[in-house]
Amino acid sequence: MGDAPARLGVVGAGTMGSGIAQLGCLAGMETFLHDPVADALARGAERIRTGLDKGAKRGRWSAEDARAGADRLRACEALEDLSPCELVVEAAPERLELKRELFGRLSEVCDEGTVLATNTSSIPVTALVSAAARPENVVGMHFFNPAPLMRLVEVIRADGTSERALAVTRAAGEAMGRRVIEASDGPGFLVNRCGRPFGAEALRLLAEQVAAPEQIDRVCRLGGGFRMGPFELMDLVGVDVGLEVARSLHSQSFGEARWKPSPLQERLVSAGRLGRKAGRGWYHYDDGPHRADDPDPPSPGGGEGRVVAIEGTGALAAKLRERARAAGWEAREPEELAGVAPELVVDTSVPAPAAD
């Protein structure tokens, strides 16, 4: 296991970059934040200070920790200011040539042992290796939005990544309080590969006019247990970012249909409706909440002694019988009906596979 770096560099002061830098500040690392756009750098630094203050007020860390974290932040106008860093995380827009140019320049200004990590969510990390002077120092370090709240980090080994680079990256993630997992360098890595179908199917439902974004999101929250629905997540990440990721996955899969971008994404991006950061995406983000609160689940009741048959022997069937009885139903298994006609039959058994 490697030691966490004492000095962390972050390139890109947007939502992701500032979130990663905030984690570095709280983890005790002297954190160097760079953005080539002066206004973006100032906004990113202010976002970090505001995030540290809010976290202290909500009891996530102490006011002393917030002040100490803010003191560790260095806003850097020049890329050369990142030269002392032992780990630099690139959080630039999802454009391959831009990232390759950054890795080339970072190789020139940083020490020979500096680990260069990319926060890309879709571009193969191996595609950046040849742009660096020392390919063995290149690694993927994929945070999730919002980085200060999401506990998972993917570490991705590119072709040629050294064990030392992996160890430094893992140690940095763990010092930030993240759960670090290692993922293969393939389209979408692991988490986005698993999550992509939710967003893609939600867009298909909307395109086919099955339901509105608000309805689809509510079904996912109430029925699936998600904290936010797919359209809310697209707005949080950025509709433009999601479109670029979809294009990247579609290209990497050589046109596989399941990764095809939706024309609806293209339409919103063309209209400037990029999500929360633009004030409008699938939802409007004005002064008030972007959606109504979800209703509380109804209180158990309504059975009034009526009979329901619940078939099955597993945990699901047992739980359903328990809940039905708590609501006043007389829950029975089918063999217990003895000629009584139930008002409802629920079959939880798994169908047997069809014979060849």
CSV table of C-alpha atoms in Angstrom, one decimal:
chain,number,residue,atom,x,y,z
A,1,MET,CA,0.0,0.0,0.0
A,2,GLY,CA,1.4,3.4,-1.0
A,3,ASP,CA,1.3,6.6,1.0
A,4,ALA,CA,-1.2,9.3,0.2
A,5,PRO,CA,0.3,12.3,-1.5
A,6,ALA,CA,1.0,15.4,0.5
A,7,ARG,CA,0.4,17.7,-2.5
A,8,LEU,CA,-2.5,17.2,-4.9
A,9,GLY,CA,-3.1,18.9,-8.2
A,10,VAL,CA,-6.4,19.3,-9.9
A,11,VAL,CA,-6.8,20.6,-13.4
A,12,GLY,CA,-10.2,22.0,-14.1
A,13,ALA,CA,-12.2,24.0,-11.6
A,14,GLY,CA,-15.7,23.0,-12.7
A,15,THR,CA,-18.2,21.0,-10.6
A,16,MET,CA,-16.1,17.8,-10.7
A,17,GLY,CA,-12.7,19.5,-10.3
A,18,SER,CA,-13.7,21.7,-7.4
A,19,GLY,CA,-15.4,18.7,-5.7
A,20,ILE,CA,-12.2,16.6,-6.0
A,21,ALA,CA,-10.1,19.5,-4.7
A,22,GLN,CA,-12.4,19.9,-1.8
A,23,LEU,CA,-11.9,16.3,-0.9
A,24,GLY,CA,-8.1,16.8,-1.1
A,25,CYS,CA,-8.3,19.8,1.2
A,26,LEU,CA,-10.3,17.9,3.8
A,27,ALA,CA,-7.9,14.9,3.6
A,28,GLY,CA,-5.0,17.1,4.7
A,29,MET,CA,-3.4,17.5,1.3
A,30,GLU,CA,-2.0,20.8,0.1
A,31,THR,CA,-4.3,21.2,-3.0
A,32,PHE,CA,-3.3,23.1,-6.1
A,33,LEU,CA,-6.4,23.9,-8.3
A,34,HIS,CA,-5.8,25.1,-11.8
A,35,ASP,CA,-8.1,26.3,-14.6
A,36,PRO,CA,-7.0,28.2,-17.7
A,37,VAL,CA,-10.1,30.5,-17.4
A,38,ALA,CA,-9.6,33.0,-14.6
A,39,ASP,CA,-13.3,33.4,-13.9
A,40,ALA,CA,-13.8,29.6,-13.7
A,41,LEU,CA,-10.8,29.3,-11.3
A,42,ALA,CA,-12.3,32.0,-9.1
A,43,ARG,CA,-15.8,30.3,-9.1
A,44,GLY,CA,-14.2,26.9,-8.4
A,45,ALA,CA,-12.2,28.2,-5.4
A,46,GLU,CA,-15.3,29.9,-4.0
A,47,ARG,CA,-17.4,26.8,-4.5
A,48,ILE,CA,-14.8,24.8,-2.5
A,49,ARG,CA,-14.9,27.4,0.4
A,50,THR,CA,-18.7,27.4,0.3
A,51,GLY,CA,-18.8,23.6,0.3
A,52,LEU,CA,-16.5,23.4,3.3
A,53,ASP,CA,-18.6,25.9,5.3
A,54,LYS,CA,-21.8,24.1,4.4
A,55,GLY,CA,-20.4,20.8,5.4
A,56,ALA,CA,-19.4,22.2,8.8
A,57,LYS,CA,-22.8,23.7,9.4
A,58,ARG,CA,-24.4,20.4,8.6
A,59,GLY,CA,-22.1,18.6,11.0
A,60,ARG,CA,-20.2,16.5,8.5
A,61,TRP,CA,-16.9,17.9,9.8
A,62,SER,CA,-15.9,20.6,12.3
A,63,ALA,CA,-15.6,24.3,11.7
A,64,GLU,CA,-11.9,23.9,12.5
A,65,ASP,CA,-11.6,21.3,9.8
A,66,ALA,CA,-13.3,23.6,7.3
A,67,ARG,CA,-11.0,26.4,8.0
A,68,ALA,CA,-7.9,24.2,7.8
A,69,GLY,CA,-9.1,22.7,4.5
A,70,ALA,CA,-9.7,26.2,3.1
A,71,ASP,CA,-6.1,27.2,4.1
A,72,ARG,CA,-4.7,24.2,2.2
A,73,LEU,CA,-6.3,25.4,-1.1
A,74,ARG,CA,-4.0,27.0,-3.7
A,75,ALA,CA,-5.7,28.7,-6.7
A,76,CYS,CA,-3.1,28.4,-9.5
A,77,GLU,CA,-3.4,30.5,-12.7
A,78,ALA,CA,-0.5,28.7,-14.4
A,79,LEU,CA,-0.2,25.0,-15.1
A,80,GLU,CA,3.4,25.2,-14.0
A,81,ASP,CA,2.3,25.9,-10.5
A,82,LEU,CA,1.3,22.3,-10.2
A,83,SER,CA,5.0,21.2,-10.5
A,84,PRO,CA,5.4,20.2,-6.7
A,85,CYS,CA,2.4,17.8,-6.8
A,86,GLU,CA,2.8,14.1,-6.3
A,87,LEU,CA,-0.6,13.3,-7.9
A,88,VAL,CA,-2.4,15.4,-10.5
A,89,VAL,CA,-6.0,14.7,-11.3
A,90,GLU,CA,-7.3,16.0,-14.7
A,91,ALA,CA,-11.0,17.0,-14.7
A,92,ALA,CA,-11.2,18.7,-18.0
A,93,PRO,CA,-14.1,18.4,-20.5
A,94,GLU,CA,-14.6,15.0,-22.2
A,95,ARG,CA,-12.5,15.6,-25.3
A,96,LEU,CA,-9.7,13.2,-26.1
A,97,GLU,CA,-7.4,15.7,-27.8
A,98,LEU,CA,-7.7,18.2,-25.0
A,99,LYS,CA,-6.8,15.6,-22.4
A,100,ARG,CA,-3.9,14.3,-24.4
A,101,GLU,CA,-2.6,17.8,-24.7
A,102,LEU,CA,-2.9,18.3,-21.0
A,103,PHE,CA,-1.0,15.1,-20.2
A,104,GLY,CA,1.8,16.1,-22.5
A,105,ARG,CA,2.1,19.5,-20.8
A,106,LEU,CA,1.8,18.0,-17.3
A,107,SER,CA,4.7,15.6,-18.2
A,108,GLU,CA,6.8,18.6,-18.9
A,109,VAL,CA,6.1,20.7,-15.8
A,110,CYS,CA,5.7,17.9,-13.2
A,111,ASP,CA,8.4,15.8,-11.5
A,112,GLU,CA,9.3,12.4,-13.1
A,113,GLY,CA,7.5,10.6,-10.3
A,114,THR,CA,4.3,12.5,-10.4
A,115,VAL,CA,1.3,10.3,-11.0
A,116,LEU,CA,-1.1,11.7,-13.7
A,117,ALA,CA,-4.7,10.6,-13.2
A,118,THR,CA,-7.7,11.3,-15.4
A,119,ASN,CA,-11.2,11.7,-14.1
A,120,THR,CA,-12.7,10.7,-17.5
A,121,SER,CA,-15.9,8.8,-17.3
A,122,SER,CA,-15.8,7.4,-20.8
A,123,ILE,CA,-12.5,7.9,-22.7
A,124,PRO,CA,-10.2,4.9,-22.5
A,125,VAL,CA,-7.4,5.7,-20.1
A,126,THR,CA,-5.0,3.8,-22.4
A,127,ALA,CA,-5.8,6.4,-25.1
A,128,LEU,CA,-4.0,9.0,-23.0
A,129,VAL,CA,-0.9,6.9,-22.2
A,130,SER,CA,1.1,7.8,-25.3
A,131,ALA,CA,0.6,11.5,-24.7
A,132,ALA,CA,2.6,11.3,-21.4
A,133,ALA,CA,6.4,11.3,-21.3
A,134,ARG,CA,6.2,8.5,-18.6
A,135,PRO,CA,3.3,6.2,-19.5
A,136,GLU,CA,3.8,4.1,-16.3
A,137,ASN,CA,2.6,7.1,-14.3
A,138,VAL,CA,-0.8,7.4,-16.1
A,139,VAL,CA,-3.9,6.0,-14.3
A,140,GLY,CA,-7.7,6.5,-14.2
A,141,MET,CA,-9.3,8.0,-11.1
A,142,HIS,CA,-13.0,8.3,-11.7
A,143,PHE,CA,-15.0,10.2,-9.1
A,144,PHE,CA,-18.8,10.5,-9.2
A,145,ASN,CA,-20.9,13.6,-9.1
A,146,PRO,CA,-21.1,15.3,-6.6
A,147,ALA,CA,-17.6,14.2,-5.6
A,148,PRO,CA,-17.8,15.4,-2.0
A,149,LEU,CA,-20.9,13.2,-1.4
A,150,MET,CA,-20.5,10.2,-3.6
A,151,ARG,CA,-18.4,7.6,-1.7
A,152,LEU,CA,-17.1,5.5,-4.6
A,153,VAL,CA,-14.0,6.0,-6.7
A,154,GLU,CA,-12.9,3.8,-9.6
A,155,VAL,CA,-9.2,3.3,-10.2
A,156,ILE,CA,-8.5,2.2,-13.7
A,157,ARG,CA,-5.3,0.5,-14.8
A,158,ALA,CA,-4.2,1.5,-18.3
A,159,ASP,CA,-1.8,-0.5,-20.5
A,160,GLY,CA,1.6,0.1,-18.8
A,161,THR,CA,0.3,1.6,-15.6
A,162,SER,CA,2.8,0.8,-12.8
A,163,GLU,CA,1.9,-0.7,-9.4
A,164,ARG,CA,3.3,2.4,-7.8
A,165,ALA,CA,0.9,4.7,-9.6
A,166,LEU,CA,-2.0,2.4,-8.7
A,167,ALA,CA,-0.9,2.4,-5.1
A,168,VAL,CA,-0.6,6.2,-4.9
A,169,THR,CA,-4.0,6.7,-6.5
A,170,ARG,CA,-5.7,4.1,-4.2
A,171,ALA,CA,-4.0,5.7,-1.1
A,172,ALA,CA,-5.3,9.2,-2.2
A,173,GLY,CA,-8.8,7.9,-2.6
A,174,GLU,CA,-8.8,6.2,0.7
A,175,ALA,CA,-7.4,9.3,2.4
A,176,MET,CA,-10.3,11.2,1.0
A,177,GLY,CA,-12.7,8.7,2.7
A,178,ARG,CA,-13.8,7.1,-0.6
A,179,ARG,CA,-14.4,3.4,-1.2
A,180,VAL,CA,-11.8,2.6,-3.9
A,181,ILE,CA,-12.5,-0.2,-6.5
A,182,GLU,CA,-10.3,-1.2,-9.4
A,183,ALA,CA,-12.0,-1.4,-12.8
A,184,SER,CA,-11.0,-2.5,-16.2
A,185,ASP,CA,-10.1,0.0,-18.9
A,186,GLY,CA,-13.2,-0.7,-21.1
A,187,PRO,CA,-16.2,1.4,-22.3
A,188,GLY,CA,-17.8,3.1,-19.3
A,189,PHE,CA,-15.5,1.2,-16.9
A,190,LEU,CA,-17.7,-0.5,-14.4
A,191,VAL,CA,-20.2,1.9,-12.7
A,192,ASN,CA,-21.2,3.8,-15.8
A,193,ARG,CA,-21.5,0.6,-17.8
A,194,CYS,CA,-24.0,-0.6,-15.2
A,195,GLY,CA,-25.9,2.7,-14.9
A,196,ARG,CA,-26.0,3.7,-18.6
A,197,PRO,CA,-29.0,1.5,-19.4
A,198,PHE,CA,-31.2,3.3,-16.9
A,199,GLY,CA,-30.7,6.6,-18.6
A,200,ALA,CA,-30.9,5.2,-22.1
A,201,GLU,CA,-34.2,3.4,-21.4
A,202,ALA,CA,-35.6,6.5,-19.7
A,203,LEU,CA,-34.8,8.5,-22.9
A,204,ARG,CA,-36.5,5.8,-25.0
A,205,LEU,CA,-39.7,6.0,-22.8
A,206,LEU,CA,-39.8,9.7,-23.3
A,207,ALA,CA,-39.2,9.5,-27.0
A,208,GLU,CA,-42.0,7.0,-27.4
A,209,GLN,CA,-44.2,9.3,-25.3
A,210,VAL,CA,-44.9,6.6,-22.7
A,211,ALA,CA,-44.3,9.0,-19.8
A,212,ALA,CA,-43.0,12.4,-19.0
A,213,PRO,CA,-39.6,12.9,-17.3
A,214,GLU,CA,-41.2,13.8,-14.0
A,215,GLN,CA,-43.2,10.5,-14.0
A,216,ILE,CA,-40.2,8.4,-15.0
A,217,ASP,CA,-38.1,9.9,-12.3
A,218,ARG,CA,-40.8,9.4,-9.7
A,219,VAL,CA,-41.2,5.7,-10.6
A,220,CYS,CA,-37.4,5.2,-10.2
A,221,ARG,CA,-37.4,7.0,-6.8
A,222,LEU,CA,-40.5,5.4,-5.3
A,223,GLY,CA,-40.3,2.0,-7.0
A,224,GLY,CA,-36.6,1.5,-7.4
A,225,GLY,CA,-35.3,3.2,-4.3
A,226,PHE,CA,-33.1,5.7,-6.2
A,227,ARG,CA,-32.3,9.0,-4.6
A,228,MET,CA,-33.0,10.7,-7.9
A,229,GLY,CA,-34.4,9.6,-11.2
A,230,PRO,CA,-32.5,9.4,-14.5
A,231,PHE,CA,-33.5,12.8,-15.8
A,232,GLU,CA,-32.6,14.5,-12.5
A,233,LEU,CA,-29.2,12.8,-12.7
A,234,MET,CA,-28.7,13.9,-16.3
A,235,ASP,CA,-29.3,17.5,-15.1
A,236,LEU,CA,-26.9,17.1,-12.2
A,237,VAL,CA,-24.1,15.7,-14.3
A,238,GLY,CA,-24.8,18.0,-17.3
A,239,VAL,CA,-26.8,17.1,-20.3
A,240,ASP,CA,-23.9,18.0,-22.5
A,241,VAL,CA,-21.5,15.8,-20.5
A,242,GLY,CA,-24.0,12.9,-20.8
A,243,LEU,CA,-24.2,13.4,-24.5
A,244,GLU,CA,-20.4,13.3,-24.9
A,245,VAL,CA,-20.3,10.1,-22.8
A,246,ALA,CA,-23.0,8.5,-24.9
A,247,ARG,CA,-21.1,9.4,-28.1
A,248,SER,CA,-17.9,8.0,-26.7
A,249,LEU,CA,-19.4,4.7,-25.6
A,250,HIS,CA,-21.2,4.3,-29.0
A,251,SER,CA,-17.9,4.9,-30.8
A,252,GLN,CA,-15.9,2.5,-28.6
A,253,SER,CA,-18.5,-0.2,-29.1
A,254,PHE,CA,-18.2,0.2,-32.9
A,255,GLY,CA,-21.8,1.4,-33.1
A,256,GLU,CA,-23.5,-1.0,-30.8
A,257,ALA,CA,-27.2,0.0,-30.7
A,258,ARG,CA,-27.7,-0.1,-27.0
A,259,TRP,CA,-25.2,2.8,-26.5
A,260,LYS,CA,-26.6,5.0,-29.2
A,261,PRO,CA,-27.1,8.7,-28.1
A,262,SER,CA,-30.6,10.0,-28.1
A,263,PRO,CA,-31.7,12.9,-30.4
A,264,LEU,CA,-33.5,14.3,-27.3
A,265,GLN,CA,-30.1,14.9,-25.7
A,266,GLU,CA,-28.8,16.6,-28.8
A,267,ARG,CA,-31.9,18.8,-28.9
A,268,LEU,CA,-31.5,20.0,-25.3
A,269,VAL,CA,-27.7,20.7,-25.8
A,270,SER,CA,-28.4,22.7,-28.9
A,271,ALA,CA,-31.0,24.8,-27.0
A,272,GLY,CA,-28.4,25.4,-24.2
A,273,ARG,CA,-30.5,23.5,-21.7
A,274,LEU,CA,-27.5,21.8,-20.1
A,275,GLY,CA,-29.0,21.0,-16.7
A,276,ARG,CA,-28.5,22.6,-13.3
A,277,LYS,CA,-25.4,24.6,-14.2
A,278,ALA,CA,-27.4,26.4,-16.9
A,279,GLY,CA,-30.6,26.9,-14.9
A,280,ARG,CA,-32.6,24.6,-17.1
A,281,GLY,CA,-32.3,21.1,-18.5
A,282,TRP,CA,-35.1,18.5,-18.2
A,283,TYR,CA,-36.3,20.6,-15.2
A,284,HIS,CA,-36.3,24.4,-14.4
A,285,TYR,CA,-33.9,25.5,-11.7
A,286,ASP,CA,-35.2,28.8,-10.4
A,287,ASP,CA,-35.5,29.9,-6.8
A,288,GLY,CA,-37.8,27.1,-5.7
A,289,PRO,CA,-37.5,23.3,-5.9
A,290,HIS,CA,-37.4,21.8,-9.3
A,291,ARG,CA,-40.1,19.3,-8.5
A,292,ALA,CA,-42.8,18.6,-5.9
A,293,ASP,CA,-42.0,16.4,-3.0
A,294,ASP,CA,-42.8,12.7,-3.3
A,295,PRO,CA,-45.9,11.7,-1.4
A,296,ASP,CA,-45.6,9.6,1.7
A,297,PRO,CA,-46.5,5.9,1.3
A,298,PRO,CA,-50.1,5.2,2.4
A,299,SER,CA,-50.6,3.7,5.8
A,300,PRO,CA,-51.3,-0.1,5.9
A,301,GLY,CA,-55.0,-0.9,5.7
A,302,GLY,CA,-57.9,-1.8,3.5
A,303,GLY,CA,-57.8,-5.6,3.9
A,304,GLU,CA,-60.7,-5.8,6.2
A,305,GLY,CA,-60.3,-9.6,6.6
A,306,ARG,CA,-60.5,-10.3,2.9
A,307,VAL,CA,-58.5,-13.2,1.5
A,308,VAL,CA,-55.4,-12.9,-0.6
A,309,ALA,CA,-53.4,-15.9,-1.9
A,310,ILE,CA,-49.7,-15.4,-2.1
A,311,GLU,CA,-47.9,-18.3,-3.8
A,312,GLY,CA,-44.2,-19.0,-3.3
A,313,THR,CA,-41.7,-20.3,-0.8
A,314,GLY,CA,-39.0,-17.6,-0.8
A,315,ALA,CA,-38.3,-14.6,1.3
A,316,LEU,CA,-40.3,-12.3,-1.0
A,317,ALA,CA,-43.5,-14.4,-0.5
A,318,ALA,CA,-43.0,-14.5,3.2
A,319,LYS,CA,-42.5,-10.7,3.4
A,320,LEU,CA,-45.6,-10.1,1.2
A,321,ARG,CA,-47.7,-12.3,3.5
A,322,GLU,CA,-46.4,-10.4,6.5
A,323,ARG,CA,-47.2,-7.0,5.0
A,324,ALA,CA,-50.6,-8.2,3.8
A,325,ARG,CA,-51.6,-9.3,7.3
A,326,ALA,CA,-50.4,-6.0,8.7
A,327,ALA,CA,-52.8,-4.3,6.3
A,328,GLY,CA,-55.7,-6.4,7.5
A,329,TRP,CA,-55.8,-9.1,4.8
A,330,GLU,CA,-56.1,-12.8,5.5
A,331,ALA,CA,-53.0,-14.0,3.6
A,332,ARG,CA,-52.9,-17.6,2.7
A,333,GLU,CA,-50.9,-19.9,0.5
A,334,PRO,CA,-52.9,-21.5,-2.4
A,335,GLU,CA,-53.1,-24.9,-0.7
A,336,GLU,CA,-54.7,-23.2,2.3
A,337,LEU,CA,-57.7,-21.8,0.4
A,338,ALA,CA,-59.9,-24.9,0.8
A,339,GLY,CA,-62.5,-23.7,-1.6
A,340,VAL,CA,-62.4,-20.0,-0.6
A,341,ALA,CA,-62.2,-17.7,-3.6
A,342,PRO,CA,-59.4,-15.1,-2.9
A,343,GLU,CA,-59.9,-11.5,-4.1
A,344,LEU,CA,-56.3,-11.5,-5.3
A,345,VAL,CA,-53.7,-14.1,-6.2
A,346,VAL,CA,-50.0,-13.1,-6.2
A,347,ASP,CA,-47.5,-15.6,-7.7
A,348,THR,CA,-43.9,-14.9,-6.6
A,349,SER,CA,-42.5,-18.2,-7.9
A,350,VAL,CA,-39.8,-18.1,-10.6
A,351,PRO,CA,-40.9,-19.6,-13.9
A,352,ALA,CA,-39.0,-22.7,-14.9
A,353,PRO,CA,-36.8,-22.3,-18.0
A,354,ALA,CA,-38.3,-23.5,-21.2
A,355,ALA,CA,-37.3,-27.0,-22.4
A,356,ASP,CA,-35.0,-27.2,-25.4
